[in-house]
Coordinates of C-alpha atoms in Angstrom, one line a residue:
Chain A
X896 CA -7.9 21.6 -5.5
X897 CA -6.0 23.8 -3.1
X898 CA -5.6 20.9 -0.6
X899 CA -2.0 19.9 -0.2
X900 CA -1.8 16.3 0.9
X901 CA 1.1 15.0 2.9
X902 CA 2.5 11.4 2.6
X903 CA 5.3 9.1 3.6
X904 CA 8.1 9.4 1.1
X905 CA 9.1 5.8 1.8
X906 CA 12.5 4.1 1.7
X907 CA 14.4 5.7 -1.2
X908 CA 17.3 7.0 0.9
X909 CA 20.0 4.9 2.5
X910 CA 20.3 2.9 4.7
X911 CA 16.5 2.3 4.3
X912 CA 16.7 1.4 0.6
X913 CA 19.1 -1.4 1.4
X914 CA 17.1 -2.5 4.4
X915 CA 13.9 -2.9 2.5
X916 CA 15.8 -4.7 -0.3
X917 CA 17.3 -7.2 2.0
X918 CA 14.5 -8.2 4.5
X919 CA 14.4 -11.6 6.0
X920 CA 11.9 -14.0 4.5
X921 CA 10.4 -17.4 5.3
X922 CA 13.8 -18.9 5.9
X923 CA 14.2 -16.6 9.0
X924 CA 10.5 -16.2 10.0
X925 CA 8.9 -19.7 9.9
X926 CA 5.4 -19.4 8.3
X927 CA 3.9 -21.7 10.9
X928 CA 4.6 -18.9 13.5
X929 CA 4.4 -15.8 11.3
X930 CA 2.0 -14.6 8.6
X931 CA 4.8 -14.1 6.1
X932 CA 2.3 -14.4 3.3
X933 CA 1.4 -10.7 3.8
X934 CA 4.9 -9.5 3.3
X935 CA 7.1 -7.5 5.8
X936 CA 5.8 -4.2 7.1
X937 CA 8.7 -2.0 8.1
X938 CA 7.9 1.1 10.0
X939 CA 5.8 4.3 10.5
X940 CA 7.0 7.8 11.0
X941 CA 10.1 9.9 10.4
X942 CA 13.1 8.4 8.7
X943 CA 15.0 11.7 8.2
X944 CA 16.5 11.9 11.6
X945 CA 13.9 14.3 13.0
X946 CA 12.3 11.8 15.3
X947 CA 12.6 12.5 19.0
X948 CA 11.0 9.3 20.2
X949 CA 11.5 5.8 18.9
X950 CA 8.5 3.5 19.5
X951 CA 9.2 -0.2 19.5
X952 CA 6.0 -2.2 19.0
X953 CA 5.5 -5.9 18.6
X954 CA 4.1 -7.1 15.3
X955 CA 1.7 -5.8 12.5
X956 CA -1.9 -6.8 12.3
X957 CA -4.7 -6.5 9.7
X958 CA -4.8 -2.7 9.2
X959 CA -1.0 -2.8 8.9
X960 CA -1.0 -5.5 6.2
X961 CA -3.1 -3.3 4.0
X962 CA -1.8 0.2 4.8
X963 CA 1.8 -1.1 4.7
X964 CA 2.7 0.9 7.8
X965 CA 2.9 -0.3 11.4
X966 CA 0.7 0.7 14.4
X967 CA -2.1 2.1 12.3
X968 CA -5.0 0.2 13.8
X969 CA -6.4 0.7 17.3
X970 CA -3.2 -0.1 19.1
X971 CA -1.5 2.6 16.9
X972 CA -4.2 5.1 17.7
X973 CA -3.6 4.5 21.5
X974 CA 0.1 5.1 21.1
X975 CA -0.5 8.1 19.0
X976 CA -2.6 9.5 21.8
X977 CA 0.1 8.8 24.4
X978 CA 2.7 10.6 22.3
X979 CA 0.3 13.5 21.9
X980 CA 0.2 13.8 25.7
X981 CA 3.9 14.5 25.8
X982 CA 3.7 17.0 22.9
X983 CA 4.9 14.7 20.1
X984 CA 2.6 14.8 17.1
X985 CA 4.9 13.8 14.3
X986 CA 8.5 13.7 15.7
X987 CA 8.6 9.9 16.2
X988 CA 9.5 6.8 14.4
X989 CA 8.1 3.3 15.0
X990 CA 9.4 -0.1 14.3
X991 CA 8.3 -3.5 15.5
X992 CA 10.0 -6.5 17.1
X993 CA 8.7 -8.6 14.2
X994 CA 8.3 -7.7 10.5
X995 CA 5.4 -10.1 10.1
X996 CA 2.3 -10.7 12.2
X997 CA 2.7 -13.4 14.8
X998 CA 0.4 -16.4 14.2
X999 CA -0.9 -17.9 17.4
X1000 CA -0.4 -16.7 21.0
X1001 CA 2.9 -18.4 21.8
X1002 CA 4.7 -17.8 18.6
X1003 CA 5.8 -14.3 19.6
X1004 CA 7.7 -15.5 22.7
X1005 CA 9.2 -18.5 20.8
X1006 CA 11.3 -16.3 18.6
X1007 CA 12.2 -13.6 21.1
X1008 CA 15.9 -14.5 20.9
X1009 CA 16.3 -15.6 17.3
X1010 CA 19.6 -14.2 16.2
X1011 CA 18.8 -13.6 12.5
X1012 CA 15.6 -11.8 13.4
X1013 CA 17.5 -9.6 15.9
X1014 CA 20.3 -8.9 13.5
X1015 CA 18.0 -7.4 10.9
X1016 CA 16.0 -5.5 13.6
X1017 CA 19.3 -4.1 15.0
X1018 CA 20.2 -2.7 11.6
X1019 CA 17.0 -0.7 11.7
X1020 CA 17.7 0.4 15.3
X1021 CA 21.2 1.4 14.4
X1022 CA 19.8 3.5 11.5
X1023 CA 17.2 5.2 13.8
X1024 CA 19.1 5.6 17.0
X1025 CA 22.8 6.2 16.3
X1026 CA 23.5 9.8 15.6
X1027 CA 19.9 10.9 15.3
X1028 CA 17.7 13.3 17.3
X1029 CA 16.0 10.4 19.3
X1030 CA 16.3 10.9 23.1
X1031 CA 13.8 8.4 24.4
X1032 CA 12.8 4.8 23.4
X1033 CA 9.3 3.7 24.2
X1034 CA 8.9 0.0 24.3
X1035 CA 5.4 -1.5 24.1
X1036 CA 5.2 -4.8 26.0
X1037 CA 7.7 -7.4 27.1
X1038 CA 8.8 -8.6 23.7
X1039 CA 9.7 -5.1 22.7
X1040 CA 11.6 -4.5 26.0
X1041 CA 13.5 -7.8 25.4
X1042 CA 14.3 -6.8 21.8
X1043 CA 15.6 -3.4 22.9
X1044 CA 17.8 -5.0 25.5
X1045 CA 19.4 -7.1 22.7
X1046 CA 20.3 -3.9 20.8
X1047 CA 21.6 -2.2 23.9
X1048 CA 24.0 -5.1 24.4
X1049 CA 25.6 -4.6 20.9
X1050 CA 25.4 -0.7 21.0
X1051 CA 26.1 0.2 24.6
X1052 CA 27.7 3.5 23.8
X1053 CA 24.8 4.8 21.7
X1054 CA 22.3 3.4 24.2
X1055 CA 23.9 5.3 27.1
X1056 CA 22.5 8.6 25.7
X1057 CA 19.0 7.2 25.3
X1058 CA 16.3 7.0 27.9
X1059 CA 14.2 3.8 28.0
X1060 CA 10.5 4.0 28.9
X1061 CA 9.0 0.5 29.0
X1062 CA 5.3 0.4 29.1
X1063 CA 2.6 -2.3 28.7
X1064 CA 1.5 -3.0 25.1
X1065 CA -1.6 -1.0 24.0
X1066 CA -3.6 -4.2 23.4
X1067 CA -2.7 -5.6 26.8
X1068 CA -6.3 -5.0 28.0
X1069 CA -7.8 -7.2 25.3
X1070 CA -5.1 -9.8 25.3
X1071 CA -4.9 -10.3 29.1
X1072 CA -8.7 -10.2 29.5
X1073 CA -9.0 -13.0 27.0
X1074 CA -6.1 -15.0 28.5
X1075 CA -7.1 -14.5 32.2
X1076 CA -10.9 -14.3 32.1
X1077 CA -10.7 -10.9 33.9
X1078 CA -13.1 -8.2 32.9
X1079 CA -11.9 -5.9 30.1
X1080 CA -12.7 -2.9 32.3
X1081 CA -10.2 -4.2 34.9
X1082 CA -7.4 -4.9 32.4
X1083 CA -8.0 -1.5 30.7
X1084 CA -7.6 0.2 34.0
X1085 CA -4.4 -1.7 34.7
X1086 CA -2.9 -0.6 31.3
X1087 CA -3.9 3.0 31.9
X1088 CA -2.4 3.0 35.4
X1089 CA 0.8 1.6 33.9
X1090 CA 0.9 4.3 31.3
X1091 CA 0.1 7.0 33.9
X1092 CA 3.0 5.8 36.0
X1093 CA 5.5 6.3 33.1
X1094 CA 4.0 9.4 31.6
X1095 CA 6.1 12.0 33.6
X1096 CA 9.3 10.0 32.9
X1097 CA 8.6 10.0 29.1
X1098 CA 7.7 13.7 29.2
X1099 CA 10.9 14.6 31.0
X1100 CA 13.0 12.9 28.4
X1101 CA 11.5 14.3 25.2
X1102 CA 11.5 17.9 24.0
X1103 CA 7.9 18.5 23.0
X1104 CA 7.2 19.8 19.5
X1105 CA 3.7 21.1 20.6
X1106 CA 1.6 21.6 23.6
X1107 CA 1.7 18.8 26.2
X1108 CA -1.2 17.5 28.3
X1109 CA 0.0 15.5 31.2
X1110 CA -3.4 15.0 32.8
X1111 CA -3.4 11.3 33.7
X1112 CA -5.6 8.8 32.0
X1113 CA -8.9 7.9 33.8
X1114 CA -9.6 4.2 34.5
X1115 CA -11.1 3.8 31.0
X1116 CA -10.4 5.3 27.6
X1117 CA -11.6 8.8 27.3
X1118 CA -12.9 10.4 24.0
X1119 CA -9.6 12.0 23.2
X1120 CA -7.2 9.3 24.4
X1121 CA -7.0 7.8 20.9
X1122 CA -5.5 10.0 18.2
X1123 CA -5.8 9.5 14.4
X1124 CA -2.7 8.7 12.4
X1125 CA -1.2 11.8 10.6
X1126 CA -1.6 11.9 6.8
X1127 CA 2.2 12.2 6.5
X1128 CA 2.6 8.7 7.9
X1129 CA 0.9 6.8 5.1
X1130 CA 1.8 6.3 1.5
X1131 CA 0.6 8.8 -1.1
X1132 CA -3.1 8.6 -1.9
X1133 CA -4.0 6.4 1.1
X1134 CA -7.7 6.9 2.0
X1135 CA -8.3 9.1 5.0
X1136 CA -10.3 6.3 6.8
X1137 CA -7.1 4.2 6.8
X1138 CA -5.9 6.6 9.5
X1139 CA -9.2 6.9 11.4
X1140 CA -10.3 5.4 14.7
X1141 CA -13.0 3.1 13.3
X1142 CA -11.7 -0.4 12.4
X1143 CA -11.7 -1.2 8.7
X1144 CA -9.7 -4.4 8.2
X1145 CA -10.7 -7.8 9.8
X1146 CA -9.7 -11.4 9.3
X1147 CA -12.7 -13.3 7.9
X1148 CA -13.4 -16.9 7.0
X1149 CA -15.5 -19.9 7.9
X1150 CA -12.5 -22.1 8.7
X1151 CA -9.0 -21.6 10.0
X1152 CA -7.5 -22.0 6.5
X1153 CA -9.7 -19.4 4.9
X1154 CA -9.4 -17.0 7.9
X1155 CA -5.7 -17.0 7.6
X1156 CA -6.0 -16.3 3.9
X1157 CA -8.5 -13.4 4.1
X1158 CA -8.5 -9.8 5.2
X1159 CA -11.8 -8.0 4.5
X1160 CA -11.4 -4.3 4.0
X1161 CA -14.6 -2.3 4.7
X1162 CA -15.0 1.4 4.5
X1163 CA -16.4 2.5 7.9
X1164 CA -20.0 3.6 7.9
X1165 CA -19.1 7.2 8.7
X1166 CA -16.7 7.4 5.8
X1167 CA -19.2 6.2 3.1
X1168 CA -19.4 9.6 1.5
X1169 CA -21.0 8.5 -1.8
X1170 CA -24.7 9.1 -2.7
X1171 CA -27.0 6.5 -1.2
X1172 CA -27.2 3.3 -3.2
Chain B
X473 CA 18.9 -13.8 3.3
X474 CA 20.9 -13.4 0.1
X475 CA 17.7 -12.4 -1.8
X476 CA 17.7 -8.8 -2.9
X477 CA 14.1 -7.5 -3.4
X478 CA 13.3 -4.8 -5.8
X479 CA 10.6 -2.2 -5.2
X480 CA 9.0 1.0 -6.5
X481 CA 10.8 3.9 -4.9
X482 CA 7.6 6.0 -5.1
X483 CA 7.1 9.7 -5.6
X484 CA 9.9 11.4 -3.6
X485 CA 11.4 13.2 -6.6
X486 CA 9.9 16.2 -8.4
X487 CA 7.6 16.7 -10.2
X488 CA 6.0 13.6 -8.7
X489 CA 6.2 14.8 -5.1
X490 CA 4.1 17.8 -6.0
X491 CA 1.7 15.8 -8.2
X492 CA 0.9 13.3 -5.4
X493 CA 0.6 16.2 -2.9
X494 CA -2.0 18.0 -5.1
X495 CA -4.3 15.4 -6.5
X496 CA -7.9 16.2 -7.3
X497 CA -10.4 15.1 -4.8
X498 CA -14.2 14.7 -4.5
X499 CA -14.7 18.3 -5.8
X500 CA -13.3 17.2 -9.2
X501 CA -14.3 13.6 -9.2
X502 CA -18.0 13.3 -8.1
X503 CA -18.3 10.3 -5.7
X504 CA -21.5 9.3 -7.5
X505 CA -19.5 8.4 -10.5
X506 CA -16.1 7.5 -9.0
X507 CA -15.0 5.4 -6.0
X508 CA -13.1 8.3 -4.5
X509 CA -13.3 6.6 -1.1
X510 CA -10.4 4.3 -2.0
X511 CA -8.1 7.2 -2.7
X512 CA -6.3 8.1 -5.9
X513 CA -4.0 5.5 -7.5
X514 CA -1.4 7.2 -9.6
X515 CA 0.8 5.0 -11.7
X516 CA 3.0 1.9 -12.2
X517 CA 6.5 1.7 -13.6
X518 CA 9.5 3.9 -14.2
X519 CA 9.4 7.5 -13.2
X520 CA 13.1 8.1 -13.8
X521 CA 12.9 8.9 -17.5
X522 CA 14.0 5.4 -18.5
X523 CA 10.6 4.3 -19.8
X524 CA 10.3 3.7 -23.6
X525 CA 6.6 3.2 -23.7
X526 CA 3.9 5.0 -21.9
X527 CA 0.7 3.0 -21.4
X528 CA -2.5 5.0 -20.8
X529 CA -5.1 2.8 -19.2
X530 CA -8.6 3.7 -18.0
X531 CA -9.2 3.5 -14.2
X532 CA -8.1 1.4 -11.3
X533 CA -10.0 -1.6 -9.9
X534 CA -9.9 -3.7 -6.8
X535 CA -6.3 -5.1 -7.0
X536 CA -5.1 -1.6 -7.6
X537 CA -7.0 -0.1 -4.6
X538 CA -5.0 -2.4 -2.3
X539 CA -1.6 -2.6 -4.1
X540 CA -1.7 1.2 -4.7
X541 CA -0.3 0.8 -8.3
X542 CA -2.3 0.6 -11.5
X543 CA -2.9 -2.2 -14.0
X544 CA -1.9 -4.9 -11.5
X545 CA -4.9 -7.2 -11.9
X546 CA -5.7 -9.3 -14.9
X547 CA -6.0 -6.3 -17.2
X548 CA -2.5 -5.3 -16.2
X549 CA -1.1 -8.9 -16.7
X550 CA -2.5 -8.9 -20.2
X551 CA -0.8 -5.5 -21.0
X552 CA 2.4 -6.8 -19.3
X553 CA 2.3 -9.7 -21.8
X554 CA 1.8 -7.4 -24.8
X555 CA 4.8 -5.3 -23.7
X556 CA 6.9 -8.4 -23.3
X557 CA 6.1 -9.4 -26.9
X558 CA 7.9 -6.2 -28.1
X559 CA 10.8 -6.8 -25.8
X560 CA 9.8 -4.4 -23.1
X561 CA 10.0 -6.0 -19.6
X562 CA 10.5 -3.0 -17.3
X563 CA 11.1 0.1 -19.5
X564 CA 7.5 1.4 -19.4
X565 CA 5.4 3.7 -17.3
X566 CA 1.6 3.5 -16.9
X567 CA -1.0 6.1 -15.9
X568 CA -4.8 6.0 -16.2
X569 CA -7.4 8.4 -17.6
X570 CA -8.9 8.5 -14.1
X571 CA -7.3 8.4 -10.7
X572 CA -10.3 6.7 -9.2
X573 CA -12.3 3.6 -10.1
X574 CA -15.3 4.5 -12.3
X575 CA -18.6 3.6 -10.6
X576 CA -21.2 2.3 -13.0
X577 CA -20.9 1.7 -16.7
X578 CA -21.7 5.1 -18.1
X579 CA -19.7 7.2 -15.6
X580 CA -16.5 6.8 -17.5
X581 CA -17.8 8.4 -20.7
X582 CA -19.6 11.1 -18.8
X583 CA -16.4 12.7 -17.6
X584 CA -14.2 12.1 -20.7
X585 CA -14.0 15.9 -21.3
X586 CA -13.9 17.3 -17.7
X587 CA -11.3 20.1 -17.8
X588 CA -10.0 19.7 -14.2
X589 CA -9.6 16.0 -14.6
X590 CA -7.7 16.5 -17.9
X591 CA -5.6 19.3 -16.4
X592 CA -4.2 17.1 -13.7
X593 CA -3.7 14.1 -16.0
X594 CA -1.9 16.4 -18.5
X595 CA 0.6 17.4 -15.8
X596 CA 1.5 13.7 -15.4
X597 CA 1.7 13.3 -19.2
X598 CA 4.0 16.3 -19.4
X599 CA 6.2 14.8 -16.7
X600 CA 6.4 11.5 -18.4
X601 CA 6.5 12.4 -22.1
X602 CA 8.3 15.8 -22.5
X603 CA 12.0 15.3 -22.7
X604 CA 12.0 11.6 -21.7
X605 CA 13.0 8.4 -23.4
X606 CA 9.4 7.5 -24.3
X607 CA 9.0 6.9 -28.1
X608 CA 5.6 5.2 -28.2
X609 CA 2.2 5.8 -26.4
X610 CA 0.0 2.8 -26.1
X611 CA -3.6 3.8 -25.3
X612 CA -6.0 1.1 -24.0
X613 CA -9.6 1.7 -25.1
X614 CA -11.5 4.7 -26.3
X615 CA -11.4 6.8 -23.2
X616 CA -7.6 6.6 -23.2
X617 CA -7.4 7.5 -26.8
X618 CA -9.6 10.5 -26.1
X619 CA -7.5 11.6 -23.1
X620 CA -4.3 11.3 -25.1
X621 CA -5.8 13.5 -27.9
X622 CA -6.5 16.1 -25.3
X623 CA -2.9 16.2 -24.3
X624 CA -1.7 16.2 -27.9
X625 CA -3.8 19.4 -28.4
X626 CA -1.9 21.2 -25.7
X627 CA 1.5 19.7 -26.4
X628 CA 1.6 19.4 -30.2
X629 CA 5.4 19.8 -30.4
X630 CA 6.2 17.1 -27.9
X631 CA 3.5 14.8 -29.4
X632 CA 5.0 15.1 -32.8
X633 CA 8.0 12.9 -31.8
X634 CA 5.8 10.3 -30.2
X635 CA 4.1 7.4 -32.0
X636 CA 0.5 6.6 -30.9
X637 CA -0.7 3.0 -30.9
X638 CA -4.4 2.8 -29.9
X639 CA -5.6 -0.6 -29.1
X640 CA -8.7 -2.0 -27.5
X641 CA -8.8 -2.2 -23.7
X642 CA -7.6 -5.5 -22.2
X643 CA -10.9 -6.1 -20.5
X644 CA -12.9 -5.4 -23.7
X645 CA -13.7 -9.1 -24.1
X646 CA -15.5 -9.3 -20.7
X647 CA -17.1 -5.8 -21.0
X648 CA -18.4 -6.2 -24.5
X649 CA -19.6 -9.8 -23.9
X650 CA -21.6 -8.6 -20.9
X651 CA -23.0 -5.6 -22.8
X652 CA -23.8 -7.3 -26.1
X653 CA -24.7 -10.8 -25.1
X654 CA -22.0 -12.1 -27.5
X655 CA -20.0 -15.2 -26.4
X656 CA -16.8 -14.3 -24.5
X657 CA -14.8 -16.5 -26.9
X658 CA -15.9 -14.2 -29.8
X659 CA -15.1 -11.0 -28.0
X660 CA -11.8 -12.4 -26.8
X661 CA -10.9 -13.3 -30.4
X662 CA -11.8 -9.8 -31.5
X663 CA -9.5 -8.2 -28.9
X664 CA -6.6 -10.4 -29.8
X665 CA -7.1 -9.7 -33.5
X666 CA -7.0 -6.0 -32.7
X667 CA -3.8 -6.4 -30.7
X668 CA -2.3 -8.6 -33.5
X669 CA -3.1 -5.8 -36.0
X670 CA -1.1 -3.2 -33.9
X671 CA 1.7 -5.4 -32.7
X672 CA 4.1 -4.8 -35.7
X673 CA 3.4 -1.0 -35.4
X674 CA 4.2 -1.0 -31.7
X675 CA 7.3 -3.1 -32.2
X676 CA 8.7 -0.8 -34.9
X677 CA 8.4 2.2 -32.7
X678 CA 10.0 0.9 -29.5
X679 CA 13.6 -0.1 -29.0
X680 CA 13.4 -3.5 -27.2
X681 CA 15.3 -4.0 -24.0
X682 CA 15.2 -7.8 -24.3
X683 CA 14.2 -10.5 -26.8
X684 CA 11.0 -9.9 -28.8
X685 CA 8.4 -12.4 -29.7
X686 CA 6.1 -11.1 -32.5
X687 CA 4.2 -14.4 -32.9
X688 CA 0.6 -13.2 -33.2
X689 CA -1.9 -14.1 -30.5
X690 CA -4.1 -17.1 -31.2
X691 CA -7.9 -16.6 -31.1
X692 CA -7.8 -17.2 -27.3
X693 CA -5.4 -16.4 -24.4
X694 CA -2.4 -18.7 -24.5
X695 CA -0.6 -19.9 -21.4
X696 CA 2.2 -17.3 -21.7
X697 CA 0.1 -14.3 -22.9
X698 CA -0.4 -13.0 -19.4
X699 CA 2.8 -11.9 -17.6
X700 CA 3.3 -11.3 -13.9
X701 CA 4.0 -7.8 -12.7
X702 CA 7.7 -7.2 -11.9
X703 CA 8.6 -6.9 -8.2
X704 CA 10.2 -3.5 -9.0
X705 CA 6.7 -2.1 -9.7
X706 CA 5.1 -2.5 -6.3
X707 CA 5.9 -0.8 -3.0
X708 CA 8.5 -2.3 -0.7
X709 CA 7.4 -5.5 1.1
X710 CA 4.4 -6.1 -1.1
X711 CA 3.5 -9.8 -1.1
X712 CA 4.5 -11.7 -4.2
X713 CA 0.9 -12.9 -4.9
X714 CA -0.1 -9.2 -5.4
X715 CA 1.8 -9.5 -8.7
X716 CA 0.6 -12.9 -9.7
X717 CA -2.0 -14.0 -12.3
X718 CA -4.5 -15.4 -9.8
X719 CA -7.1 -12.9 -8.7
X720 CA -6.9 -11.9 -5.0
X721 CA -9.1 -8.9 -4.5
X722 CA -12.9 -8.8 -5.1
X723 CA -15.8 -6.6 -4.2
X724 CA -18.1 -8.4 -1.8
X725 CA -21.4 -7.6 -0.1
X726 CA -25.0 -8.6 0.2
X727 CA -26.3 -5.3 -1.0
X728 CA -25.1 -2.4 -3.2
X729 CA -24.1 -0.3 -0.3
X730 CA -22.0 -3.0 1.4
X731 CA -20.5 -4.1 -1.9
X732 CA -19.3 -0.6 -2.6
X733 CA -17.8 -0.5 0.9
X734 CA -15.9 -3.8 0.7
X735 CA -12.9 -5.3 -0.9
X736 CA -12.1 -8.8 0.2
X737 CA -8.4 -9.7 0.0
X738 CA -7.7 -13.4 -0.2
X739 CA -4.4 -15.1 -0.6
X740 CA -4.7 -17.4 -3.7
X741 CA -4.8 -21.1 -2.9
X742 CA -1.4 -21.7 -4.6
X743 CA 0.3 -19.0 -2.5
X744 CA -0.9 -20.4 0.9
X745 CA 2.6 -21.4 1.9
X746 CA 1.9 -21.9 5.6
X747 CA 1.6 -25.4 7.2
X748 CA -1.8 -26.9 6.9
X749 CA -4.3 -25.6 9.5

């Protein structure tokens, strides 16, 4: 009973209240290319101006569609670990290039320059980057770098005081291994080498809120390289395992139609705290 | 783009911020009797004092575990329809007897008098009933009536200005048919007769916000007796089908252990707006 739970207070304050009231829908995001049926997923992290790093990700996936916050699944845990290395445990805010999950490999690139998608995203970036405590922008993957460049073009003065660190996307190892046929061990090593390369630069442009650990990554994920999502990032009452490193949400279905329609939510084995059934 | 979406602003304001920070956990709700693994689900509806009716339900189920608001599934749609009859479309607030889904038939009754469960629930009832615009309390089923009586005992002065309408629980037809072997048509008729009996009483103790329709229910559910959940009741970005009358969240699994661990979320056929796959 003495436990005090933290949670994300949501979007009650402006400009976020207006942003979540006026999100672009199927008319801007074609449902052939985006899973608009799961609704937009907006952000994760601090909206009160206390963020020191803005993370720009790509698009939400299954864990995000259920938890209603971005970068919560494995990709999110990898980024959380990267931020922890530079001493940032909660002083970040994350948004994605796209509000909806990309459907199919090529769809993401196809809409990289869509003006209406960029307009709405830029309103979020304005809110999070102009006159806030953010000093560094961490883009994950090419689409995020492209999206940030679009914002820089319209806000050159604000961008001039921000430091850009553009790294490979946290799911690059899986994606590129699948696309190229290369072994996952090789693509994982390539990602971690890329992150190592940018780690000092990120560290030198962010004031840490806690201890830093700039030991480079090894050639494979180590036991502490993934970090769980802070309780404060999810809505009130969200189960603890929604923030854990074990996967808990998967697309499921015998055919393409059913698979697009279905997300199966399964409490991880280690979190089944009930008496044996 | 011109669409303005409404959403539930959540629990940022006191006393709700403190209530969601200090919810009772496994030490108060034994996981053998409650599905605590899905986290607490607190409420649905107005928290700003504008509610005219408080609905006291029983416990959340699958749709509620995903949408993170109570009475969203079929039971909720039936209640929404009952409120619509007395001209209440949004001026309500709903809480449950239990924060977590009851596991097993008898577990609900077993904890009807638990002091720590009641203490926390009474803090919510204090917040929603003392000095607010609520004039009527609608309890759904015996456990809710019992829970309300516990609050009345500690807040007799506040309760004196509230009118209690105690009706059968919206899922009484299914529950009692299963338990008794009676046909569902018969138990449905019994529920609707019970609701008809209390309809004038509820109507006369609530100032409608819109048109009323006091036509009694027939002996079976009519096409307009269930009403969808308003967009304003769910968190920002929640998919529209989370508020619809077609079921979209079911427990799933080959054995008891897996079934307790799993909720399968499936976009209803009528809401699969994407191009054919």
